[in-house]
């Protein structure tokens, strides 16, 4: 390897781009695609990128004590130090000498002698003096924030919503690796056929306890399987499959997927439809490029004859569709995405309480408009991939208060997830089933 594409150098470069606004998952994917790495090195780069982001608040807290208050540090230099700290603290198998040597060499190769001396000095000072003990921080909110690398406002919001014990359980879970799950495309295959094929290809296959027709896979990436190539399965989190289950789609239904990209739920709906009976799902997204992605996914899954993808802001749906056109409407709304922190760990640092309030307005605006397109006795499902009531239960309550023509329905799933709950709505927290955090609510339009 050259000095510019060692795993640590690639991780630092990717992290620097993420700090400037790039999405971690997309940046990592691009990094891995553009460099010819072994499987071991690919996993190491992935670990360094996600691990450093997951623990960034903690790592920055440790680093602060070794940098002068007014000293300016270039972003890539800071990331070099954070990556080194992450390895020393969280990766037991990486020798300290290798960590220090590569960080110092990277500083020398990419910077100048002053940067090399600075990085060397910081690392050796940390080694001599040790790091502060977070457990001795007196303020409990600050202590939890730094222990789990989650902003204080979010710690407080989760505690207020679910209590201290459940909050800690959630915080412990979100820094663990996300599970790999897939959904069988029932339009062209059976779960038994797909499971047998995956096992034959060397995957460890575990049936989902959250969603029907779903598996968890270990040992290899799902997109390397031949059943992915043939469209017999797609990669989708188990929790993300539940909104469509709650929609109770029938073969001949006209369905609106109001916020559809990249099309996971669109293809899930389409697999339940029968084109010969007139079944169709109309999938909306604001951006033409994302509409093209929906169409590409529908073609791979062999359900393109049941999908009509349209570039349209759901809030402008009156410009295109008449009222009372659809039997089912899904609003998988734009949200803070805080249920996806394990997959997009930088989300926790980017969102603010003000963002959450603004998103609620957007969510209610979409519901107000698209609900008019539902036929009497039709079902509307509202879902998000976040865990905060402001975007979830509060939105559902406000929608019902503003729309007396709708009534709340109990969310029912095929595997009776959280069947003992007392609410119509369904909250899935990351620690419940080791899946993404999700919220699902359902409403029926009165006759």
Tab-separated table of C-alpha atoms in Angstrom:
chain	number	residue	atom	x	y	z
A	1	UNK	CA	0.000	0.000	0.000
A	2	UNK	CA	1.035	3.590	-0.590
A	3	UNK	CA	1.076	6.108	2.226
A	4	UNK	CA	-2.229	7.583	1.018
A	5	UNK	CA	-4.380	4.452	1.004
A	6	UNK	CA	-3.523	2.623	4.190
A	7	UNK	CA	-6.695	1.789	6.131
A	8	UNK	CA	-5.986	4.507	8.719
A	9	UNK	CA	-5.293	7.139	6.061
A	10	UNK	CA	-8.499	6.241	4.214
A	11	UNK	CA	-10.480	6.375	7.450
A	12	UNK	CA	-9.092	9.813	8.302
A	13	UNK	CA	-9.952	11.091	4.822
A	14	UNK	CA	-13.501	9.702	5.008
A	15	UNK	CA	-14.046	11.119	8.498
A	16	UNK	CA	-12.794	14.525	7.414
A	17	UNK	CA	-15.342	14.543	4.586
A	18	UNK	CA	-18.099	13.485	6.990
A	19	UNK	CA	-17.154	16.349	9.315
A	20	UNK	CA	-17.685	18.650	6.328
A	21	UNK	CA	-21.219	17.359	5.735
A	22	UNK	CA	-20.903	14.077	3.822
A	23	UNK	CA	-23.081	11.130	4.901
A	24	UNK	CA	-20.984	8.512	6.667
A	25	UNK	CA	-22.558	5.510	4.932
A	26	UNK	CA	-22.232	7.025	1.449
A	27	UNK	CA	-18.717	8.324	2.071
A	28	UNK	CA	-17.588	4.955	3.411
A	29	UNK	CA	-19.161	3.150	0.470
A	30	UNK	CA	-17.333	5.447	-1.944
A	31	UNK	CA	-14.045	4.985	-0.096
A	32	UNK	CA	-14.305	1.208	-0.239
A	33	UNK	CA	-15.325	1.212	-3.900
A	34	UNK	CA	-12.451	3.474	-4.956
A	35	UNK	CA	-9.704	1.489	-3.238
A	36	UNK	CA	-8.670	-2.096	-3.811
A	37	UNK	CA	-8.657	-3.372	-0.242
A	38	UNK	CA	-8.635	-6.857	1.198
A	39	UNK	CA	-11.682	-7.986	3.181
A	40	UNK	CA	-9.714	-7.518	6.399
A	41	UNK	CA	-8.756	-3.948	5.504
A	42	UNK	CA	-12.308	-3.130	4.368
A	43	UNK	CA	-13.616	-4.225	7.759
A	44	UNK	CA	-10.880	-2.246	9.523
A	45	UNK	CA	-11.675	0.971	7.621
A	46	UNK	CA	-15.383	0.477	8.338
A	47	UNK	CA	-14.657	-0.056	12.023
A	48	UNK	CA	-12.453	3.041	12.242
A	49	UNK	CA	-14.975	5.299	10.498
A	50	UNK	CA	-18.102	4.200	12.322
A	51	UNK	CA	-16.373	3.694	15.664
A	52	UNK	CA	-14.769	7.131	15.667
A	53	UNK	CA	-18.079	8.811	14.811
A	54	UNK	CA	-19.996	6.757	17.364
A	55	UNK	CA	-17.648	7.816	20.166
A	56	UNK	CA	-16.770	11.278	18.864
A	57	UNK	CA	-18.062	13.326	21.819
A	58	UNK	CA	-16.185	11.067	24.200
A	59	UNK	CA	-12.992	11.192	22.165
A	60	UNK	CA	-13.166	14.976	21.783
A	61	UNK	CA	-13.633	15.324	25.548
A	62	UNK	CA	-10.475	13.323	26.136
A	63	UNK	CA	-8.535	15.242	23.482
A	64	UNK	CA	-9.477	18.708	24.787
A	65	UNK	CA	-7.154	18.426	27.768
A	66	UNK	CA	-4.115	17.984	25.527
A	67	UNK	CA	-4.710	20.897	23.127
A	68	UNK	CA	-4.345	24.560	24.053
A	69	UNK	CA	-7.728	26.348	24.189
A	70	UNK	CA	-7.041	28.756	21.317
A	71	UNK	CA	-4.908	26.448	19.220
A	72	UNK	CA	-6.216	25.906	15.702
A	73	UNK	CA	-6.097	22.297	14.530
A	74	UNK	CA	-6.783	21.321	10.928
A	75	UNK	CA	-9.803	18.964	10.585
A	76	UNK	CA	-7.724	16.091	9.179
A	77	UNK	CA	-5.176	16.455	11.986
A	78	UNK	CA	-7.932	16.325	14.578
A	79	UNK	CA	-9.368	13.227	12.884
A	80	UNK	CA	-5.930	11.598	12.893
A	81	UNK	CA	-5.781	12.032	16.668
A	82	UNK	CA	-9.395	10.898	17.199
A	83	UNK	CA	-8.807	7.751	15.122
A	84	UNK	CA	-5.695	6.990	17.164
A	85	UNK	CA	-7.592	7.518	20.426
A	86	UNK	CA	-10.460	5.338	19.243
A	87	UNK	CA	-8.100	2.477	18.467
A	88	UNK	CA	-6.307	2.741	21.800
A	89	UNK	CA	-9.522	2.842	23.816
A	90	UNK	CA	-11.859	0.529	21.926
A	91	UNK	CA	-9.780	-1.897	19.821
A	92	UNK	CA	-7.964	-4.347	22.064
A	93	UNK	CA	-6.093	-6.169	19.314
A	94	UNK	CA	-4.318	-3.160	17.820
A	95	UNK	CA	-0.861	-2.618	19.405
A	96	UNK	CA	-0.209	0.864	20.782
A	97	UNK	CA	3.051	1.085	18.870
A	98	UNK	CA	1.244	0.534	15.557
A	99	UNK	CA	-1.383	3.140	16.455
A	100	UNK	CA	1.201	5.787	17.333
A	101	UNK	CA	3.556	5.031	14.458
A	102	UNK	CA	0.855	5.198	11.789
A	103	UNK	CA	-0.680	8.395	13.182
A	104	UNK	CA	2.725	10.105	13.315
A	105	UNK	CA	3.621	8.834	9.835
A	106	UNK	CA	0.295	10.101	8.455
A	107	UNK	CA	0.948	13.516	10.003
A	108	UNK	CA	4.404	13.563	8.407
A	109	UNK	CA	3.221	12.392	4.973
A	110	UNK	CA	0.207	14.669	4.712
A	111	UNK	CA	1.422	17.691	6.652
A	112	UNK	CA	4.716	19.290	7.585
A	113	UNK	CA	7.267	18.896	10.359
A	114	UNK	CA	5.292	21.118	12.731
A	115	UNK	CA	2.197	18.939	12.376
A	116	UNK	CA	4.263	15.795	12.884
A	117	UNK	CA	5.717	17.216	16.120
A	118	UNK	CA	2.261	18.308	17.290
A	119	UNK	CA	0.698	14.867	16.738
A	120	UNK	CA	3.691	13.164	18.327
A	121	UNK	CA	3.521	15.451	21.356
A	122	UNK	CA	-0.202	14.961	21.917
A	123	UNK	CA	-0.038	11.180	21.657
A	124	UNK	CA	2.917	10.876	24.015
A	125	UNK	CA	1.301	13.302	26.502
A	126	UNK	CA	-1.837	11.150	26.528
A	127	UNK	CA	0.316	8.080	27.080
A	128	UNK	CA	2.188	9.700	29.998
A	129	UNK	CA	-0.684	11.468	31.759
A	130	UNK	CA	-3.606	9.168	31.061
A	131	UNK	CA	-7.210	10.218	30.415
A	132	UNK	CA	-9.809	11.741	32.763
A	133	UNK	CA	-12.363	9.438	34.376
A	134	UNK	CA	-15.821	10.157	32.944
A	135	UNK	CA	-17.505	8.260	35.771
A	136	UNK	CA	-16.377	11.004	38.188
A	137	UNK	CA	-18.339	13.728	36.372
A	138	UNK	CA	-20.934	14.916	38.896
A	139	UNK	CA	-23.637	16.140	36.503
A	140	UNK	CA	-25.556	12.969	35.542
A	141	UNK	CA	-26.721	14.292	32.164
A	142	UNK	CA	-23.224	15.362	31.167
A	143	UNK	CA	-21.842	12.054	32.402
A	144	UNK	CA	-24.278	10.023	30.264
A	145	UNK	CA	-23.701	12.337	27.311
A	146	UNK	CA	-19.948	11.774	27.375
A	147	UNK	CA	-20.149	8.104	28.324
A	148	UNK	CA	-22.346	7.249	25.317
A	149	UNK	CA	-21.363	10.157	23.045
A	150	UNK	CA	-24.874	11.579	22.714
A	151	UNK	CA	-25.721	15.314	22.979
A	152	UNK	CA	-27.126	16.335	26.348
A	153	UNK	CA	-30.432	17.561	24.897
A	154	UNK	CA	-31.050	14.127	23.389
A	155	UNK	CA	-30.160	12.311	26.612
A	156	UNK	CA	-32.672	14.506	28.449
A	157	UNK	CA	-35.373	13.972	25.814
A	158	UNK	CA	-35.019	10.180	25.909
A	159	UNK	CA	-35.003	10.113	29.723
A	160	UNK	CA	-38.137	12.240	29.880
A	161	UNK	CA	-39.890	9.961	27.415
A	162	UNK	CA	-38.979	6.479	28.687
A	163	UNK	CA	-37.364	6.907	32.110
A	164	UNK	CA	-33.761	6.577	33.257
A	165	UNK	CA	-33.331	2.792	33.042
A	166	UNK	CA	-34.799	2.451	29.563
A	167	UNK	CA	-32.819	5.497	28.414
A	168	UNK	CA	-29.541	3.882	29.490
A	169	UNK	CA	-30.524	0.656	27.725
A	170	UNK	CA	-31.184	2.591	24.504
A	171	UNK	CA	-27.921	4.532	24.809
A	172	UNK	CA	-25.943	1.343	25.347
A	173	UNK	CA	-27.485	-0.207	22.235
A	174	UNK	CA	-26.978	2.600	19.726
A	175	UNK	CA	-23.197	2.244	19.729
A	176	UNK	CA	-23.366	-1.454	18.880
A	177	UNK	CA	-23.086	-2.687	15.272
A	178	UNK	CA	-26.358	-2.803	13.366
A	179	UNK	CA	-27.688	-6.199	12.359
A	180	UNK	CA	-27.940	-7.156	8.688
A	181	UNK	CA	-31.487	-8.043	7.708
A	182	UNK	CA	-33.221	-8.845	4.443
A	183	UNK	CA	-36.770	-9.192	3.161
A	184	UNK	CA	-37.823	-11.993	0.834
A	185	UNK	CA	-39.536	-10.792	-2.336
A	186	UNK	CA	-42.754	-12.804	-2.167
A	187	UNK	CA	-43.659	-11.641	-5.663
A	188	UNK	CA	-41.211	-14.157	-7.159
A	189	UNK	CA	-39.915	-16.423	-4.362
A	190	UNK	CA	-40.828	-18.185	-1.139
A	191	UNK	CA	-39.054	-17.766	2.168
A	192	UNK	CA	-38.106	-21.441	2.102
A	193	UNK	CA	-36.462	-21.189	-1.320
A	194	UNK	CA	-34.488	-18.083	-0.401
A	195	UNK	CA	-33.381	-19.507	2.946
A	196	UNK	CA	-32.116	-22.703	1.315
A	197	UNK	CA	-30.210	-20.710	-1.291
A	198	UNK	CA	-28.585	-18.475	1.313
A	199	UNK	CA	-27.532	-21.409	3.496
A	200	UNK	CA	-26.029	-23.101	0.434
A	201	UNK	CA	-23.985	-19.957	-0.210
A	202	UNK	CA	-22.516	-20.009	3.295
A	203	UNK	CA	-24.718	-17.541	5.136
A	204	UNK	CA	-25.912	-18.019	8.683
A	205	UNK	CA	-29.653	-17.393	8.374
A	206	UNK	CA	-31.893	-16.513	11.329
A	207	UNK	CA	-35.629	-15.888	10.888
A	208	UNK	CA	-36.698	-12.438	12.086
A	209	UNK	CA	-38.781	-12.149	15.254
A	210	UNK	CA	-39.933	-8.686	14.168
A	211	UNK	CA	-41.133	-8.929	10.575
A	212	UNK	CA	-42.600	-11.683	8.438
A	213	UNK	CA	-40.692	-12.963	5.403
A	214	UNK	CA	-37.452	-11.575	6.824
A	215	UNK	CA	-34.087	-12.968	7.884
A	216	UNK	CA	-30.977	-11.816	9.646
A	217	UNK	CA	-27.783	-12.742	7.857
A	218	UNK	CA	-24.277	-13.218	9.210
A	219	UNK	CA	-20.882	-14.034	7.723
A	220	UNK	CA	-21.197	-12.174	4.384
A	221	UNK	CA	-22.776	-9.060	2.902
A	222	UNK	CA	-26.276	-9.753	1.591
A	223	UNK	CA	-25.660	-7.998	-1.716
A	224	UNK	CA	-23.016	-10.613	-2.561
A	225	UNK	CA	-25.641	-13.351	-2.796
A	226	UNK	CA	-27.126	-14.515	-6.082
A	227	UNK	CA	-30.655	-14.117	-4.700
A	228	UNK	CA	-29.952	-10.420	-4.250
A	229	UNK	CA	-28.857	-10.155	-7.861
A	230	UNK	CA	-32.004	-11.942	-9.046
A	231	UNK	CA	-34.270	-9.754	-6.907
A	232	UNK	CA	-35.468	-12.576	-4.686
A	233	UNK	CA	-34.500	-10.542	-1.632
A	234	UNK	CA	-33.677	-6.976	-0.716
A	235	UNK	CA	-31.776	-5.403	2.158
A	236	UNK	CA	-34.151	-3.766	4.614
A	237	UNK	CA	-34.216	-3.365	8.378
A	238	UNK	CA	-36.795	-5.468	10.171
A	239	UNK	CA	-38.483	-2.500	11.841
A	240	UNK	CA	-38.783	-0.721	8.500
A	241	UNK	CA	-40.959	-3.570	7.200
A	242	UNK	CA	-43.675	-3.026	9.807
A	243	UNK	CA	-45.425	0.059	8.333
A	244	UNK	CA	-46.393	-1.914	5.230
A	245	UNK	CA	-47.618	-4.805	7.368
A	246	UNK	CA	-49.853	-2.314	9.210
A	247	UNK	CA	-51.213	-1.024	5.884
A	248	UNK	CA	-53.193	-4.250	5.263
A	249	UNK	CA	-52.699	-4.100	1.499
A	250	UNK	CA	-55.066	-6.095	-0.731
A	251	UNK	CA	-54.150	-7.373	-4.239
A	252	UNK	CA	-56.264	-4.883	-6.186
A	253	UNK	CA	-55.617	-1.800	-4.068
A	254	UNK	CA	-54.563	1.608	-5.307
A	255	UNK	CA	-51.803	2.595	-2.858
A	256	UNK	CA	-50.006	5.899	-2.377
A	257	UNK	CA	-46.459	5.801	-0.968
A	258	UNK	CA	-46.109	9.518	-0.314
A	259	UNK	CA	-42.419	9.685	0.699
A	260	UNK	CA	-41.039	6.688	-1.101
A	261	UNK	CA	-37.296	6.866	-1.925
A	262	UNK	CA	-35.269	4.708	-2.139
A	263	UNK	CA	-38.201	2.356	-2.613
A	264	UNK	CA	-37.847	-0.350	0.025
A	265	UNK	CA	-41.419	0.012	1.224
A	266	UNK	CA	-42.653	0.675	-2.326
A	267	UNK	CA	-41.401	-2.708	-3.493
A	268	UNK	CA	-42.728	-4.325	-0.320
A	269	UNK	CA	-46.189	-2.923	-1.135
A	270	UNK	CA	-45.880	-3.878	-4.804
A	271	UNK	CA	-45.120	-7.502	-3.902
A	272	UNK	CA	-48.538	-7.656	-2.229
A	273	UNK	CA	-50.377	-6.293	-5.281
A	274	UNK	CA	-51.727	-8.066	-8.350
A	275	UNK	CA	-51.237	-6.119	-11.569
A	276	UNK	CA	-53.937	-8.199	-13.297
A	277	UNK	CA	-56.425	-7.031	-10.661
A	278	UNK	CA	-55.418	-3.422	-11.187
A	279	UNK	CA	-53.225	-3.164	-8.114
A	280	UNK	CA	-50.811	-0.229	-8.293
A	281	UNK	CA	-48.564	1.699	-5.926
A	282	UNK	CA	-47.886	5.342	-6.763
A	283	UNK	CA	-44.524	6.300	-5.263
A	284	UNK	CA	-43.663	9.969	-4.763
A	285	UNK	CA	-40.360	11.661	-4.122
A	286	UNK	CA	-39.265	15.242	-4.449
A	287	UNK	CA	-36.054	14.535	-6.370
A	288	UNK	CA	-35.955	13.024	-9.905
A	289	UNK	CA	-32.713	11.150	-9.121
A	290	UNK	CA	-34.418	9.405	-6.209
A	291	UNK	CA	-37.428	8.590	-8.384
A	292	UNK	CA	-35.017	6.888	-10.785
A	293	UNK	CA	-33.677	4.890	-7.838
A	294	UNK	CA	-37.210	3.765	-6.944
A	295	UNK	CA	-37.706	2.616	-10.533
A	296	UNK	CA	-34.370	0.797	-10.521
A	297	UNK	CA	-35.269	-1.070	-7.314
A	298	UNK	CA	-38.709	-1.936	-8.654
A	299	UNK	CA	-37.149	-3.376	-11.811
A	300	UNK	CA	-34.626	-5.450	-9.844
A	301	UNK	CA	-37.456	-6.804	-7.696
A	302	UNK	CA	-39.601	-7.633	-10.770
A	303	UNK	CA	-42.516	-5.446	-9.649
A	304	UNK	CA	-42.128	-2.515	-12.051
A	305	UNK	CA	-45.543	-3.290	-13.605
A	306	UNK	CA	-47.131	-2.411	-10.260
A	307	UNK	CA	-45.133	0.764	-9.515
A	308	UNK	CA	-45.690	4.276	-10.828
A	309	UNK	CA	-42.864	6.508	-9.559
A	310	UNK	CA	-43.490	10.258	-9.734
A	311	UNK	CA	-41.233	13.238	-8.992
A	312	UNK	CA	-43.484	15.299	-6.744
A	313	UNK	CA	-43.435	16.946	-3.327
A	314	UNK	CA	-46.175	15.171	-1.382
A	315	UNK	CA	-47.348	18.557	-0.094
A	316	UNK	CA	-48.189	19.493	-3.691
A	317	UNK	CA	-50.228	16.381	-4.374
A	318	UNK	CA	-53.361	18.428	-5.155
A	319	UNK	CA	-51.656	19.451	-8.379
A	320	UNK	CA	-51.620	15.867	-9.624
A	321	UNK	CA	-54.194	13.604	-7.956
A	322	UNK	CA	-57.901	13.997	-7.132
A	323	UNK	CA	-59.338	13.381	-3.686
A	324	UNK	CA	-60.511	9.915	-2.655
A	325	UNK	CA	-58.351	8.107	-5.228
A	326	UNK	CA	-56.417	5.673	-3.028
A	327	UNK	CA	-57.433	2.666	-0.921
A	328	UNK	CA	-54.274	2.862	1.173
A	329	UNK	CA	-51.836	5.683	1.915
A	330	UNK	CA	-48.401	5.326	3.495
A	331	UNK	CA	-46.607	8.381	4.863
A	332	UNK	CA	-43.139	7.214	5.897
A	333	UNK	CA	-42.344	10.792	6.720
A	334	UNK	CA	-39.146	12.832	6.560
A	335	UNK	CA	-37.822	12.791	10.114
A	336	UNK	CA	-34.744	13.272	12.272
A	337	UNK	CA	-33.701	9.665	11.676
A	338	UNK	CA	-32.657	9.197	15.288
A	339	UNK	CA	-33.736	5.558	15.172
A	340	UNK	CA	-30.960	4.931	12.631
A	341	UNK	CA	-28.033	6.165	14.725
A	342	UNK	CA	-26.210	2.841	14.459
A	343	UNK	CA	-26.252	3.076	10.661
A	344	UNK	CA	-25.729	6.846	10.420
A	345	UNK	CA	-23.969	7.696	13.690
A	346	UNK	CA	-23.319	11.362	12.808
A	347	UNK	CA	-27.066	12.077	12.959
A	348	UNK	CA	-26.870	12.486	16.745
A	349	UNK	CA	-24.530	15.476	16.405
A	350	UNK	CA	-26.369	17.185	13.547
A	351	UNK	CA	-29.906	17.462	14.885
A	352	UNK	CA	-31.189	20.070	17.346
A	353	UNK	CA	-34.459	20.435	19.288
A	354	UNK	CA	-35.378	23.197	16.847
A	355	UNK	CA	-34.946	20.759	13.950
A	356	UNK	CA	-37.340	18.339	15.632
A	357	UNK	CA	-40.037	20.991	16.013
A	358	UNK	CA	-39.639	22.074	12.390
A	359	UNK	CA	-39.877	18.478	11.201
A	360	UNK	CA	-43.162	18.062	13.066
A	361	UNK	CA	-44.622	20.908	11.005
A	362	UNK	CA	-43.483	19.227	7.794
A	363	UNK	CA	-44.916	15.876	8.902
A	364	UNK	CA	-48.297	17.356	9.785
A	365	UNK	CA	-48.328	19.295	6.526
A	366	UNK	CA	-47.847	16.119	4.509
A	367	UNK	CA	-50.511	14.253	6.472
A	368	UNK	CA	-53.012	17.081	6.076
A	369	UNK	CA	-52.741	17.032	2.297
A	370	UNK	CA	-52.376	13.332	1.476
A	371	UNK	CA	-55.135	12.248	3.866
A	372	UNK	CA	-57.630	13.894	1.500
A	373	UNK	CA	-56.612	11.438	-1.221
A	374	UNK	CA	-57.812	8.431	0.761
A	375	UNK	CA	-61.141	6.772	0.008
A	376	UNK	CA	-63.734	6.391	2.798
A	377	UNK	CA	-62.933	3.315	4.896
A	378	UNK	CA	-59.359	3.445	3.609
A	379	UNK	CA	-56.286	3.073	5.815
A	380	UNK	CA	-53.578	5.686	6.353
A	381	UNK	CA	-50.305	4.639	7.980
A	382	UNK	CA	-47.901	7.245	9.361
A	383	UNK	CA	-44.404	6.070	10.269
A	384	UNK	CA	-40.958	7.437	11.052
A	385	UNK	CA	-37.468	6.092	11.707
A	386	UNK	CA	-37.054	8.172	14.848
A	387	UNK	CA	-37.734	7.518	18.533
A	388	UNK	CA	-38.903	10.931	19.770
A	389	UNK	CA	-42.561	11.515	20.646
A	390	UNK	CA	-42.424	14.997	19.129
A	391	UNK	CA	-42.286	13.402	15.690
A	392	UNK	CA	-44.286	10.318	16.585
A	393	UNK	CA	-47.121	10.096	19.102
A	394	UNK	CA	-47.518	13.881	19.215
A	395	UNK	CA	-47.948	14.018	15.427
A	396	UNK	CA	-50.491	11.195	15.503
A	397	UNK	CA	-52.480	12.945	18.245
A	398	UNK	CA	-52.413	16.310	16.490
A	399	UNK	CA	-53.475	14.749	13.205
A	400	UNK	CA	-56.478	13.061	14.823
A	401	UNK	CA	-57.436	16.266	16.623
A	402	UNK	CA	-57.412	18.174	13.336
A	403	UNK	CA	-59.143	15.444	11.314
A	404	UNK	CA	-62.299	14.120	12.975
A	405	UNK	CA	-63.051	12.196	9.773
A	406	UNK	CA	-60.325	9.759	10.849
A	407	UNK	CA	-60.192	7.308	13.736
A	408	UNK	CA	-57.190	5.622	15.305
A	409	UNK	CA	-56.543	1.962	14.484
A	410	UNK	CA	-54.423	-0.429	16.459
A	411	UNK	CA	-51.252	-1.236	14.532
A	412	UNK	CA	-51.250	-4.953	13.849
A	413	UNK	CA	-48.189	-6.804	12.556
A	414	UNK	CA	-47.904	-10.339	11.241
A	415	UNK	CA	-45.742	-11.526	14.141
A	416	UNK	CA	-47.781	-9.574	16.711
A	417	UNK	CA	-44.847	-7.368	17.735
A	418	UNK	CA	-45.366	-5.909	21.211
A	419	UNK	CA	-48.811	-7.437	21.303
A	420	UNK	CA	-49.127	-6.684	25.029
A	421	UNK	CA	-48.909	-2.896	24.568
A	422	UNK	CA	-51.842	-0.684	25.568
A	423	UNK	CA	-51.473	1.879	22.778
A	424	UNK	CA	-52.777	1.769	19.203
A	425	UNK	CA	-49.431	3.106	18.019
A	426	UNK	CA	-46.279	0.995	17.920
A	427	UNK	CA	-42.891	2.201	19.172
A	428	UNK	CA	-39.831	0.108	18.388
A	429	UNK	CA	-36.720	1.194	20.299
A	430	UNK	CA	-33.239	0.033	19.232
A	431	UNK	CA	-32.819	-2.076	22.358
A	432	UNK	CA	-36.188	-3.857	22.000
A	433	UNK	CA	-35.143	-6.267	19.243
A	434	UNK	CA	-31.684	-4.996	18.255
A	435	UNK	CA	-33.245	-3.406	15.169
A	436	UNK	CA	-33.660	0.200	14.042
A	437	UNK	CA	-35.836	2.524	16.080
A	438	UNK	CA	-39.218	2.998	14.405
A	439	UNK	CA	-42.710	4.358	14.996
A	440	UNK	CA	-45.906	3.182	13.298
A	441	UNK	CA	-49.440	4.550	13.620
A	442	UNK	CA	-52.575	3.760	11.634
A	443	UNK	CA	-55.837	5.589	10.965
A	444	UNK	CA	-59.055	4.634	9.187
A	445	UNK	CA	-61.091	7.166	7.273
A	446	UNK	CA	-64.665	7.008	8.454
A	447	UNK	CA	-67.383	6.123	5.942
